[in-house]
Amino acid sequence: MTEYGYFLSCEEFTPGELIDQARQARRAGFTRLAISDHYHPWNEAQGNSAFVWSVIGALSQAVDLPVTTLVTCPTVRLHPAVTAQAAATSSVLLGGRFALGVGTGEALNEHVHGDAWPSFETRAEMLEEAVGVMRELFTGALVSHDGRHYTVDNARLYTAPEERVPVYVSAFGPKAAELAGRVGDGFVTMTPDTELVGSFRENGGAGKRVVGGVKVCWSGDRDKAVARVHRLWPTELLPGELAQILPTPAHFEQASELVTPEMVASSVTCGDDVEEHVEAVRAYARAGFDEVYVGQIGPEQEAFFDAYRERVLPALHG
């Protein structure tokens, strides 16, 4: 049975707003939380990018919902040994209700040390090695590792997770879906793509969780909602690998000039048509997703949570 959670966007909201949204999500009937992990927002209009591990610590004291990162890159900006410590502490604070979603990352967030941005093939190798290192550390054992991409010298997590930390691997293409099936405890993708889910299942993912997310903009004024999405999240509609290779918010703003309001109107669920919202989310359930996270774009958070509590979530569960 599909579970429905709320997606917290660190790029668009302040830490305090994210905590308030988490509380509202709990009251509205969402049963899980997901949270993005960024160093930069996608564009200047979003205007935020809090350190996700601090926010997760605050969430653990504010609500009793499970939390999943969607997604963390444990390979460049943070060494996997440091990411493992952050994830282990998050799991302890959340009483085991934590899952680590990981991916090969975007230059937008990972270039900040000035390192060259690797090819996808190299990044996939790095991710696979990083997942292995983190799993060893999660046991609380003393770990030394001398690999192709990472060295770990006598590292031990003294605050080790009491529960197993599931590692969900993000993928947007067949090669990455195969990687997710081979090394992940679950699969993260942002479109209800049955072929991609099938590729994951056929390559070691049978019986593992499939996780997705969708952004919407609930508003009584559909035109205003479309304009809001076009201003804040045109990056959702950029094609190909641009999201992985562009290095700064300014570059994303330049690329987003290709995205028109008409493209937003035809691709993103905007307005207050309950059936449109239900169908946008239900598409993931039909595609075999176990968890779906819905994120509300813009400031009308209270109206969104009221509508989902009273109308959308009951229809999804009905």
Short mmCIF file of C-alpha atoms in Angstrom, two decimals:
data_model
loop_
_atom_site.label_atom_id
_atom_site.label_comp_id
_atom_site.label_asym_id
_atom_site.label_seq_id
_atom_site.Cartn_x
_atom_site.Cartn_y
_atom_site.Cartn_z
CA MET A 1 0.00 0.00 0.00
CA THR A 2 1.40 3.38 -1.03
CA GLU A 3 2.28 5.85 1.74
CA TYR A 4 1.99 9.60 1.21
CA GLY A 5 4.50 12.00 2.67
CA TYR A 6 5.35 15.68 2.47
CA PHE A 7 8.44 16.99 0.68
CA LEU A 8 10.38 19.73 2.48
CA SER A 9 12.30 21.94 0.02
CA CYS A 10 15.38 23.42 1.70
CA GLU A 11 15.95 25.53 -1.41
CA GLU A 12 12.71 27.49 -1.09
CA PHE A 13 12.03 27.82 2.63
CA THR A 14 13.84 28.88 5.78
CA PRO A 15 14.61 26.28 8.48
CA GLY A 16 11.82 27.66 10.67
CA GLU A 17 9.31 27.43 7.82
CA LEU A 18 10.36 23.83 7.15
CA ILE A 19 9.75 22.87 10.77
CA ASP A 20 6.32 24.53 10.69
CA GLN A 21 5.49 22.69 7.45
CA ALA A 22 6.49 19.39 9.05
CA ARG A 23 4.05 20.01 11.91
CA GLN A 24 1.30 20.97 9.47
CA ALA A 25 2.02 17.87 7.39
CA ARG A 26 1.62 15.67 10.46
CA ARG A 27 -1.73 17.27 11.31
CA ALA A 28 -2.91 16.97 7.69
CA GLY A 29 -2.41 13.21 7.66
CA PHE A 30 0.88 12.83 5.81
CA THR A 31 2.75 9.90 7.36
CA ARG A 32 6.32 10.60 6.27
CA LEU A 33 8.70 13.47 5.45
CA ALA A 34 11.34 13.85 2.76
CA ILE A 35 13.87 16.67 2.65
CA SER A 36 16.25 17.96 -0.01
CA ASP A 37 20.00 18.32 0.55
CA HIS A 38 21.51 21.29 -1.28
CA TYR A 39 24.37 23.74 -0.91
CA HIS A 40 22.77 26.21 -3.35
CA PRO A 41 19.17 26.79 -4.43
CA TRP A 42 18.39 26.21 -8.09
CA ASN A 43 17.85 29.94 -8.64
CA GLU A 44 17.93 33.23 -6.76
CA ALA A 45 14.13 33.38 -6.48
CA GLN A 46 14.10 30.32 -4.22
CA GLY A 47 16.59 32.07 -1.98
CA ASN A 48 17.42 29.43 0.66
CA SER A 49 19.62 26.38 1.21
CA ALA A 50 19.96 25.36 4.84
CA PHE A 51 22.33 22.63 6.05
CA VAL A 52 20.06 19.62 5.91
CA TRP A 53 21.56 17.78 8.88
CA SER A 54 20.79 20.66 11.23
CA VAL A 55 17.21 20.76 9.98
CA ILE A 56 16.83 17.00 10.47
CA GLY A 57 17.99 17.40 14.05
CA ALA A 58 15.28 20.00 14.61
CA LEU A 59 12.68 17.82 12.87
CA SER A 60 13.46 14.96 15.23
CA GLN A 61 12.34 17.13 18.14
CA ALA A 62 9.33 18.67 16.39
CA VAL A 63 7.47 15.68 14.91
CA ASP A 64 7.42 11.90 15.17
CA LEU A 65 7.39 11.20 11.42
CA PRO A 66 10.04 9.20 9.52
CA VAL A 67 12.47 11.33 7.51
CA THR A 68 14.26 10.51 4.25
CA THR A 69 16.83 12.64 2.42
CA LEU A 70 15.90 13.10 -1.25
CA VAL A 71 18.71 13.06 -1.97
CA THR A 72 22.16 13.39 -0.43
CA CYS A 73 25.33 13.18 -2.50
CA PRO A 74 27.90 11.41 -0.27
CA THR A 75 30.81 11.56 -2.70
CA VAL A 76 32.26 15.04 -3.30
CA ARG A 77 31.13 17.89 -1.04
CA LEU A 78 31.07 15.55 1.97
CA HIS A 79 33.28 12.48 2.34
CA PRO A 80 31.25 9.27 2.84
CA ALA A 81 32.74 8.86 6.34
CA VAL A 82 31.32 12.26 7.33
CA THR A 83 27.99 11.59 5.62
CA ALA A 84 27.79 8.28 7.51
CA GLN A 85 28.26 10.08 10.84
CA ALA A 86 25.54 12.61 9.96
CA ALA A 87 23.14 9.87 8.85
CA ALA A 88 23.87 7.72 11.91
CA THR A 89 23.17 10.62 14.29
CA SER A 90 19.96 11.42 12.40
CA SER A 91 18.84 7.82 12.77
CA VAL A 92 19.54 7.88 16.51
CA LEU A 93 17.65 11.16 16.98
CA LEU A 94 14.69 9.83 14.98
CA GLY A 95 14.56 6.52 16.83
CA GLY A 96 15.45 4.56 13.69
CA ARG A 97 12.88 6.36 11.53
CA PHE A 98 15.48 7.62 9.06
CA ALA A 99 16.39 6.58 5.52
CA LEU A 100 19.34 7.92 3.55
CA GLY A 101 18.47 8.70 -0.04
CA VAL A 102 21.66 9.11 -2.09
CA GLY A 103 22.56 10.06 -5.64
CA THR A 104 25.46 10.91 -7.91
CA GLY A 105 24.85 14.61 -7.29
CA GLU A 106 24.73 17.86 -9.20
CA ALA A 107 27.59 20.20 -9.97
CA LEU A 108 25.40 22.98 -8.52
CA ASN A 109 26.08 21.67 -5.02
CA GLU A 110 29.23 19.61 -5.32
CA HIS A 111 31.59 21.96 -7.18
CA VAL A 112 32.10 24.24 -4.17
CA HIS A 113 35.53 22.79 -3.26
CA GLY A 114 36.77 23.59 -6.76
CA ASP A 115 37.23 19.97 -7.83
CA ALA A 116 36.61 18.91 -11.42
CA TRP A 117 33.11 17.54 -11.95
CA PRO A 118 33.43 13.86 -12.92
CA SER A 119 31.57 12.04 -15.68
CA PHE A 120 28.46 10.06 -14.77
CA GLU A 121 30.39 6.79 -15.03
CA THR A 122 32.96 8.01 -12.50
CA ARG A 123 30.30 9.45 -10.22
CA ALA A 124 28.44 6.12 -10.28
CA GLU A 125 31.65 4.32 -9.27
CA MET A 126 32.17 6.82 -6.47
CA LEU A 127 28.62 6.38 -5.24
CA GLU A 128 28.86 2.59 -5.15
CA GLU A 129 32.11 2.76 -3.19
CA ALA A 130 30.69 5.39 -0.84
CA VAL A 131 27.62 3.26 -0.06
CA GLY A 132 29.88 0.35 0.85
CA VAL A 133 31.99 2.53 3.16
CA MET A 134 28.93 4.00 4.89
CA ARG A 135 27.36 0.59 5.47
CA GLU A 136 30.56 -0.62 7.15
CA LEU A 137 30.63 2.44 9.39
CA PHE A 138 26.96 2.08 10.32
CA THR A 139 27.86 -1.19 12.11
CA GLY A 140 29.88 0.74 14.70
CA ALA A 141 32.99 -1.29 13.84
CA LEU A 142 36.46 0.19 13.34
CA VAL A 143 36.82 0.75 9.60
CA SER A 144 39.85 1.23 7.39
CA HIS A 145 39.38 1.39 3.65
CA ASP A 146 41.77 2.01 0.77
CA GLY A 147 39.67 2.19 -2.36
CA ARG A 148 39.82 3.69 -5.81
CA HIS A 149 38.14 6.92 -4.75
CA TYR A 150 38.18 7.00 -0.93
CA THR A 151 40.50 6.33 1.96
CA VAL A 152 39.24 5.76 5.50
CA ASP A 153 41.80 5.40 8.28
CA ASN A 154 40.70 3.78 11.55
CA ALA A 155 37.28 5.43 11.65
CA ARG A 156 34.54 4.37 14.01
CA LEU A 157 31.08 5.77 14.66
CA TYR A 158 30.66 5.76 18.42
CA THR A 159 27.10 7.06 18.06
CA ALA A 160 26.08 4.24 15.75
CA PRO A 161 22.50 3.65 14.59
CA GLU A 162 20.56 1.12 16.61
CA GLU A 163 18.41 0.31 13.58
CA ARG A 164 19.65 -0.46 10.07
CA VAL A 165 19.84 2.72 7.98
CA PRO A 166 18.20 1.98 4.61
CA VAL A 167 20.10 3.47 1.68
CA TYR A 168 17.88 4.42 -1.26
CA VAL A 169 19.64 5.17 -4.54
CA SER A 170 18.36 7.86 -6.91
CA ALA A 171 18.21 7.19 -10.64
CA PHE A 172 16.81 8.93 -13.71
CA GLY A 173 18.00 6.51 -16.41
CA PRO A 174 18.38 2.76 -16.98
CA LYS A 175 22.07 2.55 -16.04
CA ALA A 176 21.47 4.28 -12.73
CA ALA A 177 18.36 2.16 -12.11
CA GLU A 178 20.53 -0.96 -12.49
CA LEU A 179 22.99 0.52 -9.98
CA ALA A 180 20.12 1.21 -7.59
CA GLY A 181 18.92 -2.37 -7.88
CA ARG A 182 22.39 -3.74 -7.25
CA VAL A 183 23.55 -1.61 -4.30
CA GLY A 184 20.47 0.12 -2.89
CA ASP A 185 17.88 -0.88 -0.33
CA GLY A 186 15.42 1.08 -2.42
CA PHE A 187 15.05 3.27 -5.51
CA VAL A 188 14.32 7.00 -5.80
CA THR A 189 13.02 8.62 -8.97
CA MET A 190 10.87 11.68 -9.56
CA THR A 191 8.66 10.50 -12.43
CA PRO A 192 6.10 7.65 -12.40
CA ASP A 193 8.07 5.74 -15.04
CA THR A 194 6.99 2.10 -15.04
CA GLU A 195 9.85 1.06 -17.35
CA LEU A 196 12.43 2.56 -15.01
CA VAL A 197 10.80 0.88 -12.01
CA GLY A 198 10.81 -2.38 -13.98
CA SER A 199 14.51 -2.01 -14.75
CA PHE A 200 15.20 -1.51 -11.06
CA ARG A 201 13.09 -4.54 -10.10
CA GLU A 202 14.79 -6.75 -12.71
CA ASN A 203 18.30 -5.82 -11.58
CA GLY A 204 18.19 -6.72 -7.91
CA GLY A 205 15.37 -4.43 -6.78
CA ALA A 206 12.63 -7.04 -6.33
CA GLY A 207 10.96 -6.51 -2.96
CA LYS A 208 12.76 -3.22 -2.31
CA ARG A 209 11.02 0.13 -1.82
CA VAL A 210 10.39 2.57 -4.66
CA VAL A 211 10.22 6.23 -3.65
CA GLY A 212 9.13 9.27 -5.64
CA GLY A 213 8.20 12.89 -5.32
CA VAL A 214 6.03 15.44 -7.09
CA LYS A 215 5.74 19.20 -6.75
CA VAL A 216 2.36 20.92 -7.01
CA CYS A 217 1.03 24.42 -6.47
CA TRP A 218 -2.34 24.52 -4.73
CA SER A 219 -4.07 27.88 -5.18
CA GLY A 220 -7.53 29.25 -5.80
CA ASP A 221 -6.04 31.21 -8.72
CA ARG A 222 -4.60 28.81 -11.28
CA ASP A 223 -2.96 31.52 -13.37
CA LYS A 224 -1.22 32.88 -10.29
CA ALA A 225 -0.07 29.37 -9.41
CA VAL A 226 1.38 28.82 -12.88
CA ALA A 227 3.24 32.14 -12.65
CA ARG A 228 4.55 31.18 -9.22
CA VAL A 229 5.89 27.83 -10.45
CA HIS A 230 7.39 29.52 -13.49
CA ARG A 231 9.24 31.96 -11.22
CA LEU A 232 10.34 29.55 -8.50
CA TRP A 233 10.72 26.09 -10.11
CA PRO A 234 11.17 26.34 -13.90
CA THR A 235 14.19 24.08 -13.37
CA GLU A 236 11.77 21.15 -12.93
CA LEU A 237 11.20 21.27 -16.70
CA LEU A 238 14.79 21.49 -17.91
CA PRO A 239 15.66 18.60 -20.23
CA GLY A 240 18.39 16.00 -20.20
CA GLU A 241 21.43 16.25 -17.93
CA LEU A 242 21.39 20.02 -17.43
CA ALA A 243 20.40 19.59 -13.77
CA GLN A 244 23.52 17.52 -13.18
CA ILE A 245 26.11 19.66 -14.97
CA LEU A 246 25.23 23.35 -14.58
CA PRO A 247 27.34 24.79 -11.74
CA THR A 248 25.54 27.89 -10.39
CA PRO A 249 22.05 29.32 -9.85
CA ALA A 250 22.88 31.94 -12.51
CA HIS A 251 23.42 29.20 -15.08
CA PHE A 252 20.08 27.63 -14.16
CA GLU A 253 18.38 31.00 -14.55
CA GLN A 254 19.85 31.31 -18.05
CA ALA A 255 18.72 27.80 -19.00
CA SER A 256 15.28 28.41 -17.50
CA GLU A 257 14.62 31.08 -20.09
CA LEU A 258 13.76 28.11 -22.32
CA VAL A 259 10.84 27.24 -20.03
CA THR A 260 7.57 29.02 -20.82
CA PRO A 261 4.46 29.49 -18.64
CA GLU A 262 2.61 27.31 -21.14
CA MET A 263 5.08 24.48 -20.48
CA VAL A 264 4.49 24.86 -16.75
CA ALA A 265 0.71 24.89 -17.17
CA SER A 266 0.78 21.63 -19.12
CA SER A 267 3.30 19.81 -16.89
CA VAL A 268 2.80 20.89 -13.26
CA THR A 269 -0.41 20.47 -11.24
CA CYS A 270 -1.54 24.02 -10.46
CA GLY A 271 -4.77 25.35 -8.98
CA ASP A 272 -7.46 23.84 -6.77
CA ASP A 273 -8.93 21.06 -8.90
CA VAL A 274 -8.95 18.16 -6.43
CA GLU A 275 -9.10 15.49 -9.13
CA GLU A 276 -6.03 16.89 -10.85
CA HIS A 277 -4.09 16.71 -7.59
CA VAL A 278 -5.36 13.21 -6.84
CA GLU A 279 -4.42 11.96 -10.30
CA ALA A 280 -0.96 13.57 -10.18
CA VAL A 281 -0.15 11.69 -6.99
CA ARG A 282 -2.03 8.49 -7.83
CA ALA A 283 0.05 8.04 -11.00
CA TYR A 284 2.95 7.04 -8.75
CA ALA A 285 0.87 4.46 -6.90
CA ARG A 286 -0.21 2.96 -10.23
CA ALA A 287 3.45 2.77 -11.29
CA GLY A 288 4.30 0.68 -8.23
CA PHE A 289 5.72 3.29 -5.87
CA ASP A 290 5.72 2.52 -2.15
CA GLU A 291 6.23 6.12 -0.98
CA VAL A 292 5.19 9.37 -2.69
CA TYR A 293 6.18 12.79 -1.35
CA VAL A 294 4.19 15.88 -2.34
CA GLY A 295 5.75 19.33 -2.14
CA GLN A 296 3.75 22.56 -2.22
CA ILE A 297 5.37 25.38 -4.18
CA GLY A 298 4.96 28.88 -2.83
CA PRO A 299 3.46 30.50 0.26
CA GLU A 300 -0.08 29.07 0.33
CA GLN A 301 0.97 26.29 2.67
CA GLU A 302 -2.03 26.47 5.00
CA ALA A 303 -4.50 26.23 2.11
CA PHE A 304 -2.55 23.29 0.68
CA PHE A 305 -2.54 21.35 3.95
CA ASP A 306 -6.24 22.06 4.55
CA ALA A 307 -7.13 20.81 1.07
CA TYR A 308 -5.01 17.69 1.32
CA ARG A 309 -6.30 16.87 4.80
CA GLU A 310 -9.95 17.34 3.89
CA ARG A 311 -10.11 16.27 0.25
CA VAL A 312 -7.00 14.95 -1.49
CA LEU A 313 -5.58 12.44 0.99
CA PRO A 314 -9.01 10.91 1.76
CA ALA A 315 -9.52 10.39 -2.00
CA LEU A 316 -6.10 8.77 -2.33
CA HIS A 317 -6.83 6.42 0.55
CA GLY A 318 -10.37 5.70 -0.63
#
